[in-house]
Each structure stands twice: as structure tokens, then as C-alpha cells.
Coordinates of C-alpha atoms in Angstrom, one line a residue:
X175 CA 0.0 0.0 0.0
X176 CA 2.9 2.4 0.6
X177 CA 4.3 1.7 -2.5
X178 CA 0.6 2.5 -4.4
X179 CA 0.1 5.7 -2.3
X180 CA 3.8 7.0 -3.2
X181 CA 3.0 6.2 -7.3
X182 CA -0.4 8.2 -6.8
X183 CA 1.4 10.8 -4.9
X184 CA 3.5 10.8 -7.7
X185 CA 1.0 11.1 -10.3
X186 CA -1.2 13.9 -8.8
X187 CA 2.0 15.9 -8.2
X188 CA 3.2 15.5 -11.8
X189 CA -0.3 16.8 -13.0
X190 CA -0.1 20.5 -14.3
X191 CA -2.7 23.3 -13.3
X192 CA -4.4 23.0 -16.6
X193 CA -5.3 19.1 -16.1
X194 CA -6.2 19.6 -12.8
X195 CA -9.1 22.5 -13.7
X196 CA -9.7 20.1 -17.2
X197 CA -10.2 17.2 -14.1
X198 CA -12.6 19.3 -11.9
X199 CA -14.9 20.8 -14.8
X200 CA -15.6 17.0 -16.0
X201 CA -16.5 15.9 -12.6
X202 CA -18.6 19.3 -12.7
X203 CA -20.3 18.1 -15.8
X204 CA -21.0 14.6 -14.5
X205 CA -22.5 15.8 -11.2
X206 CA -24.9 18.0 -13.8
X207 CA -25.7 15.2 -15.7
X208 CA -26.5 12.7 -12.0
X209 CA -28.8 16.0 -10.7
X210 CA -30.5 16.0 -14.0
X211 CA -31.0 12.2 -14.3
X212 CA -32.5 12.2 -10.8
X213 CA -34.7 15.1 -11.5
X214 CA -36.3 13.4 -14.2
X215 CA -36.8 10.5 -12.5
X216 CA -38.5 12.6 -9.4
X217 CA -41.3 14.0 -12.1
X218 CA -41.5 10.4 -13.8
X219 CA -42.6 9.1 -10.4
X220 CA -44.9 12.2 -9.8
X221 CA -46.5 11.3 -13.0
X222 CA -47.1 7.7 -12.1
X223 CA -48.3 8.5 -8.8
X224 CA -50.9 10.6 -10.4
X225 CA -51.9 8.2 -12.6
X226 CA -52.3 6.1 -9.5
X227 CA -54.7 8.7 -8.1
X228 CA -56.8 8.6 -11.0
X229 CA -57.4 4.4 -11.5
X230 CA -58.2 4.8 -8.0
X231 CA -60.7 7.4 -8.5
X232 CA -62.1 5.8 -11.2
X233 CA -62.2 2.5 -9.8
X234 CA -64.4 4.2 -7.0
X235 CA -66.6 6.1 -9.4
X236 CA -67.3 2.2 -11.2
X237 CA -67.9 0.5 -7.6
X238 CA -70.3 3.8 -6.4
X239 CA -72.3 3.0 -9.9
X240 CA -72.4 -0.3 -9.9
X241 CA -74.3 0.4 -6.6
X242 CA -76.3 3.7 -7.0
X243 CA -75.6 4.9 -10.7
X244 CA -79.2 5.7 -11.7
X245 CA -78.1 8.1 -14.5
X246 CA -74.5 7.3 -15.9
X247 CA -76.2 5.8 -18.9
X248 CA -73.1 4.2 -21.1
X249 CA -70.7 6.7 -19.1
X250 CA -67.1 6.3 -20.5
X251 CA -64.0 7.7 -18.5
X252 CA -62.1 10.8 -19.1
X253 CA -59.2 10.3 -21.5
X254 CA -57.0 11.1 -18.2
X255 CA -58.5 8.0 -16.5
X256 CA -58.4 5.7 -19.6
X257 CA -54.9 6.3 -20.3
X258 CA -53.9 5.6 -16.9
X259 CA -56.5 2.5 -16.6
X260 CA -54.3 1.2 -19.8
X261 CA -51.2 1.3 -18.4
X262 CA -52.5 -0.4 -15.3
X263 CA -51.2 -4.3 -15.3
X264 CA -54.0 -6.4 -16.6
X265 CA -55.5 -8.2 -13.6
X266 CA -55.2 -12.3 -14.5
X267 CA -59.0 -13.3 -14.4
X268 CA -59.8 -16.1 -11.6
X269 CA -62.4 -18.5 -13.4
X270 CA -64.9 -17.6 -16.0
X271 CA -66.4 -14.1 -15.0
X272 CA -70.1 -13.4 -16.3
X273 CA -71.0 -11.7 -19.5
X274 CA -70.9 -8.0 -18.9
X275 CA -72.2 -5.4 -21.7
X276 CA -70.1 -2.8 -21.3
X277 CA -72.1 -0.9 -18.1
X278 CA -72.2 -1.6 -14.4
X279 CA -75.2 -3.2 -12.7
X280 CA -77.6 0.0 -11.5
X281 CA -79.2 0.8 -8.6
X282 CA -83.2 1.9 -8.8
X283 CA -83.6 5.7 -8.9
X284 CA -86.8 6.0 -6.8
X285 CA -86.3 10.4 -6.1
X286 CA -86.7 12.8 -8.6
X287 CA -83.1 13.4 -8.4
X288 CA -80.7 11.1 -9.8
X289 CA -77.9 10.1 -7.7
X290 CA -74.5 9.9 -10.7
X291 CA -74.2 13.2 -12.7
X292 CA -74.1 12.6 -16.6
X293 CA -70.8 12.7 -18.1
X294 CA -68.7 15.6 -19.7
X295 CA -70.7 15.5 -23.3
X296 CA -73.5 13.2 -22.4
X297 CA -77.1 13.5 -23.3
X298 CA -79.4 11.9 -21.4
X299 CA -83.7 11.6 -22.3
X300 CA -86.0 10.4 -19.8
X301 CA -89.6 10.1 -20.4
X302 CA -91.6 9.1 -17.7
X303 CA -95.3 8.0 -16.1
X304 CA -96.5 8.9 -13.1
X305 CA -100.0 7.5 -11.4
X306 CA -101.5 8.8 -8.2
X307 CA -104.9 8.1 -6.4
X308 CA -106.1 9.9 -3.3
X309 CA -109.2 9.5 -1.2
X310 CA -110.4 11.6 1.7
X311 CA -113.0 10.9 3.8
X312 CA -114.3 13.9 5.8
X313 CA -117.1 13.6 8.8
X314 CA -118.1 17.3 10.0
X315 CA -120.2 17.8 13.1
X316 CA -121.9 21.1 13.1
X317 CA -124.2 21.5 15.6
X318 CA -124.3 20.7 19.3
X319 CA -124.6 17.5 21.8
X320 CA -127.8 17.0 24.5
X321 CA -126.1 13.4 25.5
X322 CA -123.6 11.1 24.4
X323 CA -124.3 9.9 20.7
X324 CA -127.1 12.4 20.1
X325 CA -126.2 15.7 17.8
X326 CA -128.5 18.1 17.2
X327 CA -127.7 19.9 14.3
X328 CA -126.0 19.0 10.7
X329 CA -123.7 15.9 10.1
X330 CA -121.6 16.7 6.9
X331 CA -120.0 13.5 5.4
X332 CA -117.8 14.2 2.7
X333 CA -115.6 11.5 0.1
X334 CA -113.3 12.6 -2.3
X335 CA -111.4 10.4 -4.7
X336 CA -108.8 12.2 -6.9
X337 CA -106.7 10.0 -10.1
X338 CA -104.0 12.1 -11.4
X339 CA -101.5 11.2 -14.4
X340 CA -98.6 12.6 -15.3
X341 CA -96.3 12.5 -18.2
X342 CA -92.6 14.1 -18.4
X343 CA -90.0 14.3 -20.8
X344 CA -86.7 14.9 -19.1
X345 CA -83.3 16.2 -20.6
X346 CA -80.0 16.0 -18.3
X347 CA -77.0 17.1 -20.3
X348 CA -73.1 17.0 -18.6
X349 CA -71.1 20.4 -19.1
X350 CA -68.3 18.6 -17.2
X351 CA -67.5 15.3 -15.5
X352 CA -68.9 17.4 -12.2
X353 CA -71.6 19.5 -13.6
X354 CA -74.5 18.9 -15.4
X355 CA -78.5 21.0 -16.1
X356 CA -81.9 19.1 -16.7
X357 CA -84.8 20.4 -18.1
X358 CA -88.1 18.9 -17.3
X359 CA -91.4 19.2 -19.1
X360 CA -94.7 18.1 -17.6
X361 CA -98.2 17.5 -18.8
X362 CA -100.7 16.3 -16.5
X363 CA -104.1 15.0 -16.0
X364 CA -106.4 15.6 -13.1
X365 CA -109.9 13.9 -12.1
X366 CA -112.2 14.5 -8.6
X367 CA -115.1 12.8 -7.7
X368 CA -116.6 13.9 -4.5
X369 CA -120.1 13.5 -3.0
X370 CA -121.0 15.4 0.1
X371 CA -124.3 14.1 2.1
X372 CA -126.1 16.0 4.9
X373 CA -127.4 13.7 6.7
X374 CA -130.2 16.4 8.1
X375 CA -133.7 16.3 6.9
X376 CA -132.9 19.5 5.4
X377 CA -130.2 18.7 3.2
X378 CA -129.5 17.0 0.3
X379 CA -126.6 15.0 -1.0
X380 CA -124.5 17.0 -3.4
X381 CA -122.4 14.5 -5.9
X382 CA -119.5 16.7 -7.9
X383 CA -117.1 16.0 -10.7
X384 CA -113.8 17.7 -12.4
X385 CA -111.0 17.6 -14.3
X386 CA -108.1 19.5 -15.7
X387 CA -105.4 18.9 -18.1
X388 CA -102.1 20.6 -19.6
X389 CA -98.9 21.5 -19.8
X390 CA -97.5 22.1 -15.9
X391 CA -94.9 24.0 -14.2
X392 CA -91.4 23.7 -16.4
X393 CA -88.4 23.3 -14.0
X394 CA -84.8 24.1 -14.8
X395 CA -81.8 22.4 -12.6
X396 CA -78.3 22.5 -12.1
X397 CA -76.2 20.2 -10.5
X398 CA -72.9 20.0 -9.0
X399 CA -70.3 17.2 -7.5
X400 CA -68.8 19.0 -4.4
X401 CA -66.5 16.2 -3.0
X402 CA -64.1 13.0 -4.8
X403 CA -66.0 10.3 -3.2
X404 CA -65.0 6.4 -3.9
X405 CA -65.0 3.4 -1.7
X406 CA -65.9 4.1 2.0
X407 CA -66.1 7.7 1.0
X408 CA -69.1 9.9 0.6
X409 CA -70.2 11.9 -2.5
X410 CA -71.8 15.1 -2.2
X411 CA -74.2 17.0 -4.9
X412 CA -75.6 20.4 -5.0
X413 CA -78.1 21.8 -6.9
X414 CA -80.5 24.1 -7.3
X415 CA -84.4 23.8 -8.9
X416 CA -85.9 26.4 -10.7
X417 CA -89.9 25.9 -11.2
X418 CA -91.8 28.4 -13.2
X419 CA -95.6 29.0 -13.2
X420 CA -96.5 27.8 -16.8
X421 CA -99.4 25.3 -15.6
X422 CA -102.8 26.6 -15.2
X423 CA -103.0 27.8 -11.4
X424 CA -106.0 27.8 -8.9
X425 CA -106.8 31.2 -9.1
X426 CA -106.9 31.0 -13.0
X427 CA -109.5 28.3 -13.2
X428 CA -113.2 29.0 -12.6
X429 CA -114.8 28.0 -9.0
X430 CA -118.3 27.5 -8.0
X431 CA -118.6 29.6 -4.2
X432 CA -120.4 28.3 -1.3
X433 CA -121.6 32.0 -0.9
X434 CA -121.1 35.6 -1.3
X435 CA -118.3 36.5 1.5
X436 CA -116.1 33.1 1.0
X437 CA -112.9 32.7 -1.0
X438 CA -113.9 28.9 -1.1
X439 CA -115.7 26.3 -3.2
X440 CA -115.8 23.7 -6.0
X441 CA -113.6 24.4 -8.7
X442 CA -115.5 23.4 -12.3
X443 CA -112.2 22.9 -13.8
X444 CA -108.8 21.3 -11.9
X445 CA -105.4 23.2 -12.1
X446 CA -101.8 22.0 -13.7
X447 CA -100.0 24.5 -12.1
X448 CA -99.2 25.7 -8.1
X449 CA -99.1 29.8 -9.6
X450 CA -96.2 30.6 -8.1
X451 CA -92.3 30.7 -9.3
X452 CA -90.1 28.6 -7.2
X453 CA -86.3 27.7 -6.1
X454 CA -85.3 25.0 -4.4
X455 CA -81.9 24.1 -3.2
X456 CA -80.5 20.9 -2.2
X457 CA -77.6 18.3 -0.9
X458 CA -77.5 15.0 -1.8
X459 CA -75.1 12.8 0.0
X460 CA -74.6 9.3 -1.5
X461 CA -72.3 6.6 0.3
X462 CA -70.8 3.5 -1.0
X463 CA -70.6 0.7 1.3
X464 CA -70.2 -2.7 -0.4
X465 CA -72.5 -4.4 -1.1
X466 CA -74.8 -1.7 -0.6
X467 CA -74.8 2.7 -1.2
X468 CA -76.4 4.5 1.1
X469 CA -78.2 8.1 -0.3
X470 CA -80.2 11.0 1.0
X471 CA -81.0 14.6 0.4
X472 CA -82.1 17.1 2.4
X473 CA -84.1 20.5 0.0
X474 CA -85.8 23.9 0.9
X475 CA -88.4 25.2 -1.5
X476 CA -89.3 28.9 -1.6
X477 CA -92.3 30.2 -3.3
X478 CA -91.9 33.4 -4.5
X479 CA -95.4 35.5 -2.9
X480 CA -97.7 37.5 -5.8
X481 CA -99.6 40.4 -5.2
X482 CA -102.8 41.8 -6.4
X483 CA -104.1 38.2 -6.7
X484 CA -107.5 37.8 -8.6
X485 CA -109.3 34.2 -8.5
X486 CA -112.0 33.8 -11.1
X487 CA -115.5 32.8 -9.8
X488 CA -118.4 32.1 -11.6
X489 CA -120.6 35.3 -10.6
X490 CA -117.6 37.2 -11.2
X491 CA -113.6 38.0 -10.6
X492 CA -112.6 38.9 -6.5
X493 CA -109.5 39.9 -5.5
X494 CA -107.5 38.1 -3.2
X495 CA -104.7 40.4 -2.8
X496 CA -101.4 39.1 -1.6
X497 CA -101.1 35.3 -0.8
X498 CA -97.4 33.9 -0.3
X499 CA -97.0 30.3 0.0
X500 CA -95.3 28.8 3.2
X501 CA -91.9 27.3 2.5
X502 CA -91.5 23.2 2.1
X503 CA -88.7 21.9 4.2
X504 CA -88.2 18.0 2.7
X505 CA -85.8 15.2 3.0
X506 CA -85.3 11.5 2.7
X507 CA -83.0 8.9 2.8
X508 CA -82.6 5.5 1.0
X509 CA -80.5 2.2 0.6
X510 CA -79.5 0.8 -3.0
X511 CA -78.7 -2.7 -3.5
X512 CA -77.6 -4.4 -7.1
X513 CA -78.6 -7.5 -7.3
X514 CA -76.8 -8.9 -10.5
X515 CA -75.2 -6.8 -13.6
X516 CA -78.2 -6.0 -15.0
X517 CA -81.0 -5.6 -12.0
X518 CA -81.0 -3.5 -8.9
X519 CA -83.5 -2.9 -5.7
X520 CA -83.7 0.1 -3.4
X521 CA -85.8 1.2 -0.8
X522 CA -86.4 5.1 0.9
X523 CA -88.2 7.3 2.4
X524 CA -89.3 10.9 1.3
X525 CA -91.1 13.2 3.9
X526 CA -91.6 17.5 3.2
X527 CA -92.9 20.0 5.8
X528 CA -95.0 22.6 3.7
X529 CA -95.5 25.7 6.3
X530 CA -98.5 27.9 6.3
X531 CA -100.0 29.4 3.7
X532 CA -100.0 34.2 3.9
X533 CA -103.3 35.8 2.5
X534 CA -102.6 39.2 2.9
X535 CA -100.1 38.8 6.0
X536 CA -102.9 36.5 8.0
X537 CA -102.0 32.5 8.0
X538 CA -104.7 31.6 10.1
X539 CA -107.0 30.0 7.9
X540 CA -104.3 27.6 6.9
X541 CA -102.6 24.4 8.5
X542 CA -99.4 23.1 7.9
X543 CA -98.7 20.1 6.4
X544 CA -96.7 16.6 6.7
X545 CA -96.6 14.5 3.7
X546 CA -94.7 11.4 4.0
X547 CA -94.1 8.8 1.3
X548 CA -92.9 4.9 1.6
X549 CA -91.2 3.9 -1.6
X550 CA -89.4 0.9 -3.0
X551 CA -87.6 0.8 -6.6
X552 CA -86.7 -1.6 -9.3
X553 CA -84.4 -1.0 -12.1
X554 CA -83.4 -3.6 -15.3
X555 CA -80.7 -2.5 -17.8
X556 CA -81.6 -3.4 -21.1
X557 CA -78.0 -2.3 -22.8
X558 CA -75.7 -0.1 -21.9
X559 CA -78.1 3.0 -23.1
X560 CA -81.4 2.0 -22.5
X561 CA -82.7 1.1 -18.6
X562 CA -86.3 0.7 -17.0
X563 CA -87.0 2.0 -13.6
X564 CA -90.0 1.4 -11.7
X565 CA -90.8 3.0 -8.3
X566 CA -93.8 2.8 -6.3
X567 CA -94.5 4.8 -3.0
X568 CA -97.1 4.1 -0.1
X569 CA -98.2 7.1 1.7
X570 CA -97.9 7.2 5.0
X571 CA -99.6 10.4 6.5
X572 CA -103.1 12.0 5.6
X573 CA -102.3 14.1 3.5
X574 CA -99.9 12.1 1.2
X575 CA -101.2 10.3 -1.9
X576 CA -102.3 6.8 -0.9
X577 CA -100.6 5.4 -4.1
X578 CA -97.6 6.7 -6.3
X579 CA -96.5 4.5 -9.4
X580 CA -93.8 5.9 -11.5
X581 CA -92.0 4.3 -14.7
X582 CA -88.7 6.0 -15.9
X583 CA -87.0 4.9 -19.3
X584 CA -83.6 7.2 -19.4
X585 CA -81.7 6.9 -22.7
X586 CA -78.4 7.7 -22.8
X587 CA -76.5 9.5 -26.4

């Protein structure tokens, strides 16, 4: 070793000033060359983690719609995702796996708003059939009681049976992967049948009989994805309603008064419309938990009040003057289960709080309301553009529809 150290001893001290600084600027050069080498590597890395990130997210958008996707219709990945999803590793296949089509099994849509936004580009057409019947039964004692059992005075018995149908054509188009509008377009049928029977020797049962059809209220929504939700992770949707006053409203359509100083009686024809303009905003918060996704929404509708109201009788127009709806506070929850690739099941519950109704500032002859709503679901996926969902809701409080049936076929372009 002595003998090594003296030669390169030797060597470095017969090596002139210019080799020496030629020496350094190499090793210069080279240490350039390393730092750019591992900088390179540092943004390949950051690139593949990122593609990373997006399989996962899109592995958590396919699981949430396999569960829940009401509306994805033939929804293809952004080219982001399908880049990264191709250079993913093939995954080696463990036995035979069943015939899929090209699009997730679904889980019934059983609200009025869908659960998956429509993709960036996506078209969406849902036309749709809704049937509810109603009956009311009414006992009214006017008069007063001597003994138990015994009423002097008039016993009013009243039954009313109301069918009403209702056909809409729905468009939701996607702006962007997180943002999509819907336009809705109703047209509806309404029939009453009431009879009202005094059971005094001085009255006389009074049968009555309307209906109404036409175009109803257009509504305009946007909605927006909030959160990145995926596996064990919860989504969250905006959006906010708009709902005009295009259908035919109560105060439009001619009534028959009880008498001369009442703002009451039997309408001879049915309205479409409510007459008033509306906004409604609203969260919806879906949840994937395998097997199963989890959704609800919570909304607040505000009717915008009118002034100067007329309502058309048949001895002659009265004024109303200024009547503002109460507000209508709803929610509901659900579960979503997909029970093979092409069929899905879901039950929910829907419940809205309408407030009291202002005639001129005075609410008093007004009550608020509770209408609550059972409701179980059943979609079937055709192909991967064409799906049949079928929902059917039980009411649950008085003033709730006894039956709902709805039929939704969305198509997907």
C-alpha cells in the first residue's frame, strides 16, 4: 500500500494546473448530468403517482355506480383515466367471470333526483309515467250534543277520490364530469269525484265531478359534485331547482262559491300549475358501502309570494290580494342494492314540511302540512343505453297520496 500511495502521490503531483481545472470541470459536468437524471426520475414518479390517483378514483366512481348509478347511462372515463386504466397491469381473471355489456349493474332511482351526474358531453332523455290516487273521507259535526251519541244539528259527510297522471320528458345534459342542467317538461291529468251528504232532513246530498289537463310547471336544474368520493367515502351533490308557473293555477281556473263573503268552493275545472315561481336548493349525499350505497338529500323550497291576486269565480272575478306560500322543508334517505349486472333494488323514504300558507299577512286559515311517502324501486338494464326503472311509494300520512306508481325509461347518447 505504501508503494501504491507514493505512485499516486506521484501522479497527482506530476499533474499541471491546466489538467487539474480540465479534471474538476468534468467531474462538474458529471455531477450536472446525475442531478438531471435524478430530477427526471423525481417527475416520472410524480406522474405515475398521479396516474395512480386517477385508477383509484375511477375504480371508486365504477364501484359507487355499480351500486347507486341511476343516470351514468353508457358513461365512458375521461381520457385522463383511460390512459392511466391502460397502463395499469391487466389483472389475471380467476375462473370464468359473467357476460358484462359494457355498463355496471344499477341501482333503482326511486327520487326525482338522480344520484351519478351525466358525463362531460353526455345526453341523457327520460320520459316518464306517473299515477296517483287519493281519497279523503271527511265527517263534519256542526251542531251541538244534549247526550252522548245524540247531535242536534247538521252531520256533513264528505268523500273525495282524486286519479292524477302525469307524463314528463326529461333532458340532463353533462357540461363537465362534475356539472350537469336538466330540463323537465310536464303535462298532466287531473280527475275529482266527491259527493258530500247531509245527513239532516234539510239537506240534500251534493255528488260533484272535475277535471283538468295541460302542460305544468317547467323546472330548470343544475347540479354540482362537491367532493371526490370512492369506496368508504361519501359523495356530495348540489343543486338548485328552478320551477316556473307555466301550468294553469288555482286562481286561473273557474270555481263554484259556497256564498257571497267566502274565498272557497268547488272548482268546475282542476289546475296544472301551483301559480307561483319557485327555487329550491338541495344536498344530496350518496355513500358506498359494499354491497350496498347508502343516499339522501335534504331541500328547501321557496315560493316566491304574488300580489294583487284575482281568483275567477263564476258570478264574477274577487280579489285576493297578496297570498305567499309557506316554505316546504323536505328530506329523505334510502338504501341501494344491485342485485346482479343487470337488475337493482332500493328502498327510501321521502317526507316535506309545507309551512302555512300568507293571505294578505294573515296565516290563520291555513294548516301546515306533513306529507310522507314509503317507496321501493326496481331497475333492469336493457344495454348499456337503455334502462327501465320502476318505483312505487305508499303514503304514510293523511295528506300524502295513498298510491304513487312511476315508470322512468332514461336513454343515454
Amino acid at each position: 500500500m505504501s508503494v501504491a500511495c507514493l505512485l499516486a502521490g506521484t501522479v497527482w503531483a506530476a499533474e499541471s494546473p491546466d489538467e487539474a481545472l480540465s479534471r474538476l470541470e468534468a467531474l462538474q459536468r458529471e455531477i450536472t448530468l446525475q442531478s438531471q437524471r435524478l430530477e427526471a426520475l423525481q417527475q416520472s414518479m410524480a406522474q405515475e403517482q398521479r396516474r395512480l390517483n386517477e385508477v383509484r378514483q375511477a375504480l371508486g366512481l365504477q364501484v359507487l355506480e355499480a351500486q347507486r348509478g341511476g343516470q351514468g347511462q353508457g358513461q365512458q372515463p375521461a381520457p385522463q383515466t383511460a390512459q392511466a386504466a391502460a397502463a395499469a397491469p391487466p389483472a389475471q381473471p380467476v375462473g370464468q367471470a359473467p357476460r358484462d355489456e359494457g355498463r355496471p349493474a344499477q341501482v333503482a332511482q326511486i327520487f326525482e333526483q338522480p344520484g351519478v351526474l351525466t358525463p362531460r358531453g353526455r345526453f341523457v332523455l327520460e320520459p316518464s309515467l306517473q299515477y296517483a290516487y287519493s281519497s279523503n273521507n271527511r265527517v263534519a259535526l256542526v251542531g251541538y250534543t244534549i247526550i252522548p251519541a245524540i247531535t242536534i244539528g247538521v252531520i256533513d259527510v264528505r268523500e273525495v277520490k282524486r286519479n292524477t297522471f302525469t307524463a314528463a320528458l326529461t333532458g340532463r345534459y353533462g357540461l363537465t364530469n362534475r356539472l350537469e342542467i336538466e330540463g323537465r317538461l310536464p303535462y298532466a291529468y287531473r280527475s275529482d269525484d266527491s259527493i258530500a251528504t247531509g245527513l239532516s232532513p234539510d239537506t240534500n246530498g251534493l255528488p260533484f265531478s272535475a277535471s283538468g289537463r295541460g302542460i305544468g310547471d317547467v323546472e330548470l336544474t343544475a347540479r354540482y359534485q362537491i367532493t371526490d368520493g370512492g369506496v368508504d367515502k361519501p359523495y356530495l351533490v348540489g343543486s338548485l331547482r328552478y320551477k316556473s308557473r307555466t301550468g294553469k293555477d288555482p286562481f286561473e281556473v273557474v270555481t263554484r262559491p259556497f256564498n257571497t263573503t267566502q274565498f272557497a268552493g268547488f272548482q268546475e275545472e282542476l289546475p296544472i300549475g301551483s301559480g307561483f315561481h319557485g327555487l329550491q336548493p338541495a344536498l344530496t349525499a350518496l355513500f358506498p358501502s359494499d354491497p350496498a350505497v347508502f343516499f339522501g338529500t335534504i331541500s328547501y323550497l321557496h315560493s316566491f309570494a304574488r300580489d294583487d291576486v284575482v281568483a275567477q269565480f263564476s258570478d264574477g272575478p274577487r280579489r285576493v290580494g297578496k297570498v305567499a306560500p309557506g316554505g316546504v322543508f323536505g328530506f329523505n334517505f334510502g338504501m341501494g342494492l344491485a342485485l346482479n349486472e343487470k337488475s337493482s333494488f332500493s328502498l327510501g323514504y321521502d317526507h316535506s314540511s309545507v309551512g302555512r300558507t300568507k293571505v294578505n299577512g294573515d296565516n290563520s286559515t291555513s294548516l301546515r302540512s306533513q306529507l310522507g311517502t314509503l317507496i321501493l324501486g326496481y331497475s333492469y338494464r336493457f344495454n348499456a343505453e337503455r334502462s327501465l326503472n320502476v318505483s312505487l311509494g305508499v303514503g304514510v300520512t293523511r295528506d300524502t297520496p295513498d298510491v304513487t306508481l312511476t315508470v322512468r325509461m332514461p336513454y343515454s347518447f
